[in-house]
Amino acid sequence: VSTQSTGNNHCLRSFEMKKCAVCSSTQNPQVCTGCQSIFYCSKEHQKAQWKDHKVLCNKVKEAKSAGGIKETLSAGDEKTFPSKGKKATLHYSGKLVDGTVFDSSIPRNQPISFVVGQGSMIAGWEELVPKMSVGEKARLYVPPEKAYGNRQTGPIPANSSLVFDVELLSVTEPDPAEVSHHNHGHSHDHGHCGHSH
């Protein structure tokens, strides 16, 4: 979620080989023409999985044209939103479109906090999290250009659309030490597979 490169080997797996989403074959992988995020070794396998993949595929396509989508799973208080300069604290689970979880705060029981508007998070979070209210659970669909673009980051392949399930736990005033006035030209790596660099 951070713009920083992650060195998190705990969630690293090899994405050097493109594999069929149905049978894991690496023979003749063809990208899904809809979401352009998962691969199939044959049209038969793509057709077989289409019923399950259709809704997600359409959401990913919609997110690409909209610059990101927030889908509310359960409502928050509808009053307390993390505006610019406020500290948002969230639990999150980040997945690739093929369902691979690349990072989650939940098993560690370590929610992530960031000051909105400082550019320390990927653009998708900076733009979509402020639309959430405290207590809300949402699914964020983030296109590559609002995530890590054309660079591989840890376990996240280049040009990946990302899906985050998030819960906004609190919105508070940041401590003075958490507020960056100049950002020193870069963001800091907080050790999560999603911080911006």
mmCIF file with all atom_site columns, N, CA and C in Angstrom, residues 54-112:
data_model
loop_
_atom_site.group_PDB
_atom_site.id
_atom_site.type_symbol
_atom_site.label_atom_id
_atom_site.label_alt_id
_atom_site.label_comp_id
_atom_site.label_asym_id
_atom_site.label_entity_id
_atom_site.label_seq_id
_atom_site.pdbx_PDB_ins_code
_atom_site.Cartn_x
_atom_site.Cartn_y
_atom_site.Cartn_z
_atom_site.occupancy
_atom_site.B_iso_or_equiv
_atom_site.pdbx_formal_charge
_atom_site.auth_seq_id
_atom_site.auth_comp_id
_atom_site.auth_asym_id
_atom_site.auth_atom_id
_atom_site.pdbx_PDB_model_num
ATOM 1   N N  . LYS A 1 54  ? -16.472 -13.512 -14.090 1.00 0.00 ? 54  LYS A N  1
ATOM 2   C CA . LYS A 1 54  ? -17.149 -12.427 -14.800 1.00 0.00 ? 54  LYS A CA 1
ATOM 3   C C  . LYS A 1 54  ? -17.325 -11.160 -13.964 1.00 0.00 ? 54  LYS A C  1
ATOM 4   N N  . VAL A 1 55  ? -17.840 -11.294 -12.749 1.00 0.00 ? 55  VAL A N  1
ATOM 5   C CA . VAL A 1 55  ? -18.116 -10.119 -11.917 1.00 0.00 ? 55  VAL A CA 1
ATOM 6   C C  . VAL A 1 55  ? -16.823 -9.377  -11.587 1.00 0.00 ? 55  VAL A C  1
ATOM 7   N N  . LEU A 1 56  ? -15.801 -10.126 -11.156 1.00 0.00 ? 56  LEU A N  1
ATOM 8   C CA . LEU A 1 56  ? -14.519 -9.501  -10.822 1.00 0.00 ? 56  LEU A CA 1
ATOM 9   C C  . LEU A 1 56  ? -13.889 -8.868  -12.059 1.00 0.00 ? 56  LEU A C  1
ATOM 10  N N  . CYS A 1 57  ? -13.954 -9.568  -13.174 1.00 0.00 ? 57  CYS A N  1
ATOM 11  C CA . CYS A 1 57  ? -13.391 -9.056  -14.422 1.00 0.00 ? 57  CYS A CA 1
ATOM 12  C C  . CYS A 1 57  ? -14.019 -7.707  -14.777 1.00 0.00 ? 57  CYS A C  1
ATOM 13  N N  . ASN A 1 58  ? -15.334 -7.629  -14.675 1.00 0.00 ? 58  ASN A N  1
ATOM 14  C CA . ASN A 1 58  ? -16.023 -6.382  -15.008 1.00 0.00 ? 58  ASN A CA 1
ATOM 15  C C  . ASN A 1 58  ? -15.682 -5.262  -14.029 1.00 0.00 ? 58  ASN A C  1
ATOM 16  N N  . LYS A 1 59  ? -15.514 -5.595  -12.739 1.00 0.00 ? 59  LYS A N  1
ATOM 17  C CA . LYS A 1 59  ? -15.124 -4.586  -11.743 1.00 0.00 ? 59  LYS A CA 1
ATOM 18  C C  . LYS A 1 59  ? -13.734 -4.041  -12.038 1.00 0.00 ? 59  LYS A C  1
ATOM 19  N N  . VAL A 1 60  ? -12.816 -4.934  -12.399 1.00 0.00 ? 60  VAL A N  1
ATOM 20  C CA . VAL A 1 60  ? -11.448 -4.513  -12.694 1.00 0.00 ? 60  VAL A CA 1
ATOM 21  C C  . VAL A 1 60  ? -11.430 -3.602  -13.926 1.00 0.00 ? 60  VAL A C  1
ATOM 22  N N  . LYS A 1 61  ? -12.210 -3.974  -14.948 1.00 0.00 ? 61  LYS A N  1
ATOM 23  C CA . LYS A 1 61  ? -12.309 -3.116  -16.147 1.00 0.00 ? 61  LYS A CA 1
ATOM 24  C C  . LYS A 1 61  ? -12.899 -1.753  -15.788 1.00 0.00 ? 61  LYS A C  1
ATOM 25  N N  . GLU A 1 62  ? -13.950 -1.753  -14.963 1.00 0.00 ? 62  GLU A N  1
ATOM 26  C CA . GLU A 1 62  ? -14.586 -0.503  -14.547 1.00 0.00 ? 62  GLU A CA 1
ATOM 27  C C  . GLU A 1 62  ? -13.609 0.372   -13.762 1.00 0.00 ? 62  GLU A C  1
ATOM 28  N N  . ALA A 1 63  ? -12.823 -0.269  -12.880 1.00 0.00 ? 63  ALA A N  1
ATOM 29  C CA . ALA A 1 63  ? -11.845 0.473   -12.077 1.00 0.00 ? 63  ALA A CA 1
ATOM 30  C C  . ALA A 1 63  ? -10.784 1.114   -12.962 1.00 0.00 ? 63  ALA A C  1
ATOM 31  N N  . LYS A 1 64  ? -10.400 0.432   -14.032 1.00 0.00 ? 64  LYS A N  1
ATOM 32  C CA . LYS A 1 64  ? -9.390  0.989   -14.933 1.00 0.00 ? 64  LYS A CA 1
ATOM 33  C C  . LYS A 1 64  ? -9.905  2.255   -15.602 1.00 0.00 ? 64  LYS A C  1
ATOM 34  N N  . SER A 1 65  ? -11.176 2.249   -16.002 1.00 0.00 ? 65  SER A N  1
ATOM 35  C CA . SER A 1 65  ? -11.702 3.437   -16.677 1.00 0.00 ? 65  SER A CA 1
ATOM 36  C C  . SER A 1 65  ? -12.061 4.543   -15.685 1.00 0.00 ? 65  SER A C  1
ATOM 37  N N  . ALA A 1 66  ? -12.397 4.158   -14.434 1.00 0.00 ? 66  ALA A N  1
ATOM 38  C CA . ALA A 1 66  ? -12.799 5.151   -13.434 1.00 0.00 ? 66  ALA A CA 1
ATOM 39  C C  . ALA A 1 66  ? -11.627 5.639   -12.584 1.00 0.00 ? 66  ALA A C  1
ATOM 40  N N  . GLY A 1 67  ? -10.475 4.978   -12.698 1.00 0.00 ? 67  GLY A N  1
ATOM 41  C CA . GLY A 1 67  ? -9.328  5.350   -11.865 1.00 0.00 ? 67  GLY A CA 1
ATOM 42  C C  . GLY A 1 67  ? -9.406  4.772   -10.465 1.00 0.00 ? 67  GLY A C  1
ATOM 43  N N  . GLY A 1 68  ? -10.265 3.750   -10.269 1.00 0.00 ? 68  GLY A N  1
ATOM 44  C CA . GLY A 1 68  ? -10.419 3.109   -8.962  1.00 0.00 ? 68  GLY A CA 1
ATOM 45  C C  . GLY A 1 68  ? -11.867 3.116   -8.517  1.00 0.00 ? 68  GLY A C  1
ATOM 46  N N  . ILE A 1 69  ? -12.252 2.084   -7.776  1.00 0.00 ? 69  ILE A N  1
ATOM 47  C CA . ILE A 1 69  ? -13.627 1.960   -7.296  1.00 0.00 ? 69  ILE A CA 1
ATOM 48  C C  . ILE A 1 69  ? -13.615 1.553   -5.822  1.00 0.00 ? 69  ILE A C  1
ATOM 49  N N  . LYS A 1 70  ? -14.484 2.173   -5.039  1.00 0.00 ? 70  LYS A N  1
ATOM 50  C CA . LYS A 1 70  ? -14.745 1.745   -3.662  1.00 0.00 ? 70  LYS A CA 1
ATOM 51  C C  . LYS A 1 70  ? -16.129 1.098   -3.635  1.00 0.00 ? 70  LYS A C  1
ATOM 52  N N  . GLU A 1 71  ? -16.170 -0.163  -3.223  1.00 0.00 ? 71  GLU A N  1
ATOM 53  C CA . GLU A 1 71  ? -17.436 -0.883  -3.091  1.00 0.00 ? 71  GLU A CA 1
ATOM 54  C C  . GLU A 1 71  ? -17.692 -1.102  -1.592  1.00 0.00 ? 71  GLU A C  1
ATOM 55  N N  . THR A 1 72  ? -18.745 -0.512  -1.057  1.00 0.00 ? 72  THR A N  1
ATOM 56  C CA . THR A 1 72  ? -19.041 -0.649  0.368   1.00 0.00 ? 72  THR A CA 1
ATOM 57  C C  . THR A 1 72  ? -19.595 -2.046  0.653   1.00 0.00 ? 72  THR A C  1
ATOM 58  N N  . LEU A 1 73  ? -18.966 -2.724  1.616   1.00 0.00 ? 73  LEU A N  1
ATOM 59  C CA . LEU A 1 73  ? -19.429 -4.044  2.034   1.00 0.00 ? 73  LEU A CA 1
ATOM 60  C C  . LEU A 1 73  ? -20.326 -3.940  3.260   1.00 0.00 ? 73  LEU A C  1
ATOM 61  N N  . SER A 1 74  ? -19.982 -3.045  4.183   1.00 0.00 ? 74  SER A N  1
ATOM 62  C CA . SER A 1 74  ? -20.866 -2.715  5.310   1.00 0.00 ? 74  SER A CA 1
ATOM 63  C C  . SER A 1 74  ? -20.611 -1.256  5.686   1.00 0.00 ? 74  SER A C  1
ATOM 64  N N  . ALA A 1 75  ? -21.688 -0.541  5.959   1.00 0.00 ? 75  ALA A N  1
ATOM 65  C CA . ALA A 1 75  ? -21.616 0.909   6.142   1.00 0.00 ? 75  ALA A CA 1
ATOM 66  C C  . ALA A 1 75  ? -20.892 1.299   7.422   1.00 0.00 ? 75  ALA A C  1
ATOM 67  N N  . GLY A 1 76  ? -20.282 2.487   7.387   1.00 0.00 ? 76  GLY A N  1
ATOM 68  C CA . GLY A 1 76  ? -19.682 3.068   8.580   1.00 0.00 ? 76  GLY A CA 1
ATOM 69  C C  . GLY A 1 76  ? -20.643 4.050   9.213   1.00 0.00 ? 76  GLY A C  1
ATOM 70  N N  . ASP A 1 77  ? -20.102 5.003   9.988   1.00 0.00 ? 77  ASP A N  1
ATOM 71  C CA . ASP A 1 77  ? -20.981 5.952   10.689  1.00 0.00 ? 77  ASP A CA 1
ATOM 72  C C  . ASP A 1 77  ? -21.504 7.056   9.766   1.00 0.00 ? 77  ASP A C  1
ATOM 73  N N  . GLU A 1 78  ? -20.968 7.133   8.535   1.00 0.00 ? 78  GLU A N  1
ATOM 74  C CA . GLU A 1 78  ? -21.390 8.127   7.538   1.00 0.00 ? 78  GLU A CA 1
ATOM 75  C C  . GLU A 1 78  ? -21.158 9.572   8.004   1.00 0.00 ? 78  GLU A C  1
ATOM 76  N N  . LYS A 1 79  ? -20.327 9.748   9.038   1.00 0.00 ? 79  LYS A N  1
ATOM 77  C CA . LYS A 1 79  ? -20.049 11.089  9.565   1.00 0.00 ? 79  LYS A CA 1
ATOM 78  C C  . LYS A 1 79  ? -18.560 11.399  9.612   1.00 0.00 ? 79  LYS A C  1
ATOM 79  N N  . THR A 1 80  ? -17.758 10.408  9.978   1.00 0.00 ? 80  THR A N  1
ATOM 80  C CA . THR A 1 80  ? -16.339 10.643  10.236  1.00 0.00 ? 80  THR A CA 1
ATOM 81  C C  . THR A 1 80  ? -15.509 10.119  9.074   1.00 0.00 ? 80  THR A C  1
ATOM 82  N N  . PHE A 1 81  ? -15.011 11.049  8.249   1.00 0.00 ? 81  PHE A N  1
ATOM 83  C CA . PHE A 1 81  ? -14.237 10.688  7.065   1.00 0.00 ? 81  PHE A CA 1
ATOM 84  C C  . PHE A 1 81  ? -12.793 11.156  7.235   1.00 0.00 ? 81  PHE A C  1
ATOM 85  N N  . PRO A 1 82  ? -11.826 10.413  6.702   1.00 0.00 ? 82  PRO A N  1
ATOM 86  C CA . PRO A 1 82  ? -10.420 10.812  6.826   1.00 0.00 ? 82  PRO A CA 1
ATOM 87  C C  . PRO A 1 82  ? -10.030 11.854  5.779   1.00 0.00 ? 82  PRO A C  1
ATOM 88  N N  . SER A 1 83  ? -10.247 13.109  6.119   1.00 0.00 ? 83  SER A N  1
ATOM 89  C CA . SER A 1 83  ? -9.900  14.195  5.200   1.00 0.00 ? 83  SER A CA 1
ATOM 90  C C  . SER A 1 83  ? -8.386  14.425  5.206   1.00 0.00 ? 83  SER A C  1
ATOM 91  N N  . LYS A 1 84  ? -7.924  15.245  4.286   1.00 0.00 ? 84  LYS A N  1
ATOM 92  C CA . LYS A 1 84  ? -6.494  15.520  4.160   1.00 0.00 ? 84  LYS A CA 1
ATOM 93  C C  . LYS A 1 84  ? -5.924  16.028  5.478   1.00 0.00 ? 84  LYS A C  1
ATOM 94  N N  . GLY A 1 85  ? -4.788  15.441  5.880   1.00 0.00 ? 85  GLY A N  1
ATOM 95  C CA . GLY A 1 85  ? -4.139  15.834  7.119   1.00 0.00 ? 85  GLY A CA 1
ATOM 96  C C  . GLY A 1 85  ? -4.550  15.009  8.321   1.00 0.00 ? 85  GLY A C  1
ATOM 97  N N  . LYS A 1 86  ? -5.595  14.186  8.183   1.00 0.00 ? 86  LYS A N  1
ATOM 98  C CA . LYS A 1 86  ? -6.027  13.312  9.277   1.00 0.00 ? 86  LYS A CA 1
ATOM 99  C C  . LYS A 1 86  ? -5.307  11.973  9.176   1.00 0.00 ? 86  LYS A C  1
ATOM 100 N N  . LYS A 1 87  ? -5.181  11.292  10.315  1.00 0.00 ? 87  LYS A N  1
ATOM 101 C CA . LYS A 1 87  ? -4.563  9.966   10.337  1.00 0.00 ? 87  LYS A CA 1
ATOM 102 C C  . LYS A 1 87  ? -5.649  8.899   10.247  1.00 0.00 ? 87  LYS A C  1
ATOM 103 N N  . ALA A 1 88  ? -5.575  8.072   9.229   1.00 0.00 ? 88  ALA A N  1
ATOM 104 C CA . ALA A 1 88  ? -6.516  6.960   9.056   1.00 0.00 ? 88  ALA A CA 1
ATOM 105 C C  . ALA A 1 88  ? -5.841  5.674   9.502   1.00 0.00 ? 88  ALA A C  1
ATOM 106 N N  . THR A 1 89  ? -6.571  4.855   10.247  1.00 0.00 ? 89  THR A N  1
ATOM 107 C CA . THR A 1 89  ? -6.066  3.558   10.692  1.00 0.00 ? 89  THR A CA 1
ATOM 108 C C  . THR A 1 89  ? -7.000  2.484   10.154  1.00 0.00 ? 89  THR A C  1
ATOM 109 N N  . LEU A 1 90  ? -6.412  1.501   9.456   1.00 0.00 ? 90  LEU A N  1
ATOM 110 C CA . LEU A 1 90  ? -7.209  0.484   8.785   1.00 0.00 ? 90  LEU A CA 1
ATOM 111 C C  . LEU A 1 90  ? -6.620  -0.910  8.940   1.00 0.00 ? 90  LEU A C  1
ATOM 112 N N  . HIS A 1 91  ? -7.496  -1.900  8.907   1.00 0.00 ? 91  HIS A N  1
ATOM 113 C CA . HIS A 1 91  ? -7.082  -3.276  8.637   1.00 0.00 ? 91  HIS A CA 1
ATOM 114 C C  . HIS A 1 91  ? -7.274  -3.488  7.151   1.00 0.00 ? 91  HIS A C  1
ATOM 115 N N  . TYR A 1 92  ? -6.422  -4.300  6.547   1.00 0.00 ? 92  TYR A N  1
ATOM 116 C CA . TYR A 1 92  ? -6.529  -4.517  5.107   1.00 0.00 ? 92  TYR A CA 1
ATOM 117 C C  . TYR A 1 92  ? -6.018  -5.899  4.726   1.00 0.00 ? 92  TYR A C  1
ATOM 118 N N  . SER A 1 93  ? -6.496  -6.368  3.597   1.00 0.00 ? 93  SER A N  1
ATOM 119 C CA . SER A 1 93  ? -5.972  -7.565  2.950   1.00 0.00 ? 93  SER A CA 1
ATOM 120 C C  . SER A 1 93  ? -5.876  -7.247  1.468   1.00 0.00 ? 93  SER A C  1
ATOM 121 N N  . GLY A 1 94  ? -4.687  -7.401  0.901   1.00 0.00 ? 94  GLY A N  1
ATOM 122 C CA . GLY A 1 94  ? -4.467  -7.068  -0.503  1.00 0.00 ? 94  GLY A CA 1
ATOM 123 C C  . GLY A 1 94  ? -4.322  -8.316  -1.345  1.00 0.00 ? 94  GLY A C  1
ATOM 124 N N  . LYS A 1 95  ? -5.028  -8.346  -2.477  1.00 0.00 ? 95  LYS A N  1
ATOM 125 C CA . LYS A 1 95  ? -5.003  -9.510  -3.358  1.00 0.00 ? 95  LYS A CA 1
ATOM 126 C C  . LYS A 1 95  ? -4.731  -9.085  -4.795  1.00 0.00 ? 95  LYS A C  1
ATOM 127 N N  . LEU A 1 96  ? -4.137  -10.017 -5.529  1.00 0.00 ? 96  LEU A N  1
ATOM 128 C CA . LEU A 1 96  ? -4.074  -9.879  -6.977  1.00 0.00 ? 96  LEU A CA 1
ATOM 129 C C  . LEU A 1 96  ? -5.415  -10.338 -7.534  1.00 0.00 ? 96  LEU A C  1
ATOM 130 N N  . VAL A 1 97  ? -5.662  -10.064 -8.798  1.00 0.00 ? 97  VAL A N  1
ATOM 131 C CA . VAL A 1 97  ? -6.941  -10.441 -9.397  1.00 0.00 ? 97  VAL A CA 1
ATOM 132 C C  . VAL A 1 97  ? -7.126  -11.955 -9.413  1.00 0.00 ? 97  VAL A C  1
ATOM 133 N N  . ASP A 1 98  ? -6.023  -12.727 -9.448  1.00 0.00 ? 98  ASP A N  1
ATOM 134 C CA . ASP A 1 98  ? -6.152  -14.184 -9.434  1.00 0.00 ? 98  ASP A CA 1
ATOM 135 C C  . ASP A 1 98  ? -6.443  -14.747 -8.045  1.00 0.00 ? 98  ASP A C  1
ATOM 136 N N  . GLY A 1 99  ? -6.612  -13.855 -7.051  1.00 0.00 ? 99  GLY A N  1
ATOM 137 C CA . GLY A 1 99  ? -6.952  -14.288 -5.698  1.00 0.00 ? 99  GLY A CA 1
ATOM 138 C C  . GLY A 1 99  ? -5.768  -14.443 -4.766  1.00 0.00 ? 99  GLY A C  1
ATOM 139 N N  . THR A 1 100 ? -4.539  -14.322 -5.281  1.00 0.00 ? 100 THR A N  1
ATOM 140 C CA . THR A 1 100 ? -3.348  -14.447 -4.444  1.00 0.00 ? 100 THR A CA 1
ATOM 141 C C  . THR A 1 100 ? -3.275  -13.286 -3.452  1.00 0.00 ? 100 THR A C  1
ATOM 142 N N  . VAL A 1 101 ? -3.238  -13.605 -2.159  1.00 0.00 ? 101 VAL A N  1
ATOM 143 C CA . VAL A 1 101 ? -3.084  -12.574 -1.121  1.00 0.00 ? 101 VAL A CA 1
ATOM 144 C C  . VAL A 1 101 ? -1.601  -12.231 -1.032  1.00 0.00 ? 101 VAL A C  1
ATOM 145 N N  . PHE A 1 102 ? -1.258  -10.959 -1.286  1.00 0.00 ? 102 PHE A N  1
ATOM 146 C CA . PHE A 1 102 ? 0.150   -10.572 -1.210  1.00 0.00 ? 102 PHE A CA 1
ATOM 147 C C  . PHE A 1 102 ? 0.499   -9.932  0.119   1.00 0.00 ? 102 PHE A C  1
ATOM 148 N N  . ASP A 1 103 ? -0.497  -9.473  0.869   1.00 0.00 ? 103 ASP A N  1
ATOM 149 C CA . ASP A 1 103 ? -0.224  -8.920  2.198   1.00 0.00 ? 103 ASP A CA 1
ATOM 150 C C  . ASP A 1 103 ? -1.534  -8.734  2.940   1.00 0.00 ? 103 ASP A C  1
ATOM 151 N N  . SER A 1 104 ? -1.473  -8.837  4.260   1.00 0.00 ? 104 SER A N  1
ATOM 152 C CA . SER A 1 104 ? -2.649  -8.616  5.098   1.00 0.00 ? 104 SER A CA 1
ATOM 153 C C  . SER A 1 104 ? -2.205  -8.202  6.487   1.00 0.00 ? 104 SER A C  1
ATOM 154 N N  . SER A 1 105 ? -2.889  -7.211  7.037   1.00 0.00 ? 105 SER A N  1
ATOM 155 C CA . SER A 1 105 ? -2.583  -6.768  8.400   1.00 0.00 ? 105 SER A CA 1
ATOM 156 C C  . SER A 1 105 ? -3.285  -7.644  9.431   1.00 0.00 ? 105 SER A C  1
ATOM 157 N N  . ILE A 1 106 ? -4.252  -8.428  8.987   1.00 0.00 ? 106 ILE A N  1
ATOM 158 C CA . ILE A 1 106 ? -5.118  -9.147  9.929   1.00 0.00 ? 106 ILE A CA 1
ATOM 159 C C  . ILE A 1 106 ? -4.387  -10.270 10.679  1.00 0.00 ? 106 ILE A C  1
ATOM 160 N N  . PRO A 1 107 ? -3.635  -11.160 9.991   1.00 0.00 ? 107 PRO A N  1
ATOM 161 C CA . PRO A 1 107 ? -2.920  -12.203 10.747  1.00 0.00 ? 107 PRO A CA 1
ATOM 162 C C  . PRO A 1 107 ? -1.926  -11.625 11.753  1.00 0.00 ? 107 PRO A C  1
ATOM 163 N N  . ARG A 1 108 ? -1.330  -10.483 11.411  1.00 0.00 ? 108 ARG A N  1
ATOM 164 C CA . ARG A 1 108 ? -0.366  -9.840  12.324  1.00 0.00 ? 108 ARG A CA 1
ATOM 165 C C  . ARG A 1 108 ? -1.062  -9.038  13.407  1.00 0.00 ? 108 ARG A C  1
ATOM 166 N N  . ASN A 1 109 ? -2.373  -8.788  13.214  1.00 0.00 ? 109 ASN A N  1
ATOM 167 C CA . ASN A 1 109 ? -3.133  -7.896  14.090  1.00 0.00 ? 109 ASN A CA 1
ATOM 168 C C  . ASN A 1 109 ? -2.414  -6.556  14.250  1.00 0.00 ? 109 ASN A C  1
ATOM 169 N N  . GLN A 1 110 ? -1.915  -6.052  13.115  1.00 0.00 ? 110 GLN A N  1
ATOM 170 C CA . GLN A 1 110 ? -1.210  -4.772  13.100  1.00 0.00 ? 110 GLN A CA 1
ATOM 171 C C  . GLN A 1 110 ? -1.837  -3.880  12.039  1.00 0.00 ? 110 GLN A C  1
ATOM 172 N N  . PRO A 1 111 ? -2.912  -3.147  12.401  1.00 0.00 ? 111 PRO A N  1
ATOM 173 C CA . PRO A 1 111 ? -3.502  -2.250  11.414  1.00 0.00 ? 111 PRO A CA 1
ATOM 174 C C  . PRO A 1 111 ? -2.488  -1.220  10.946  1.00 0.00 ? 111 PRO A C  1
ATOM 175 N N  . ILE A 1 112 ? -2.716  -0.695  9.771   1.00 0.00 ? 112 ILE A N  1
ATOM 176 C CA . ILE A 1 112 ? -1.819  0.290   9.187   1.00 0.00 ? 112 ILE A CA 1
ATOM 177 C C  . ILE A 1 112 ? -2.406  1.685   9.401   1.00 0.00 ? 112 ILE A C  1
#
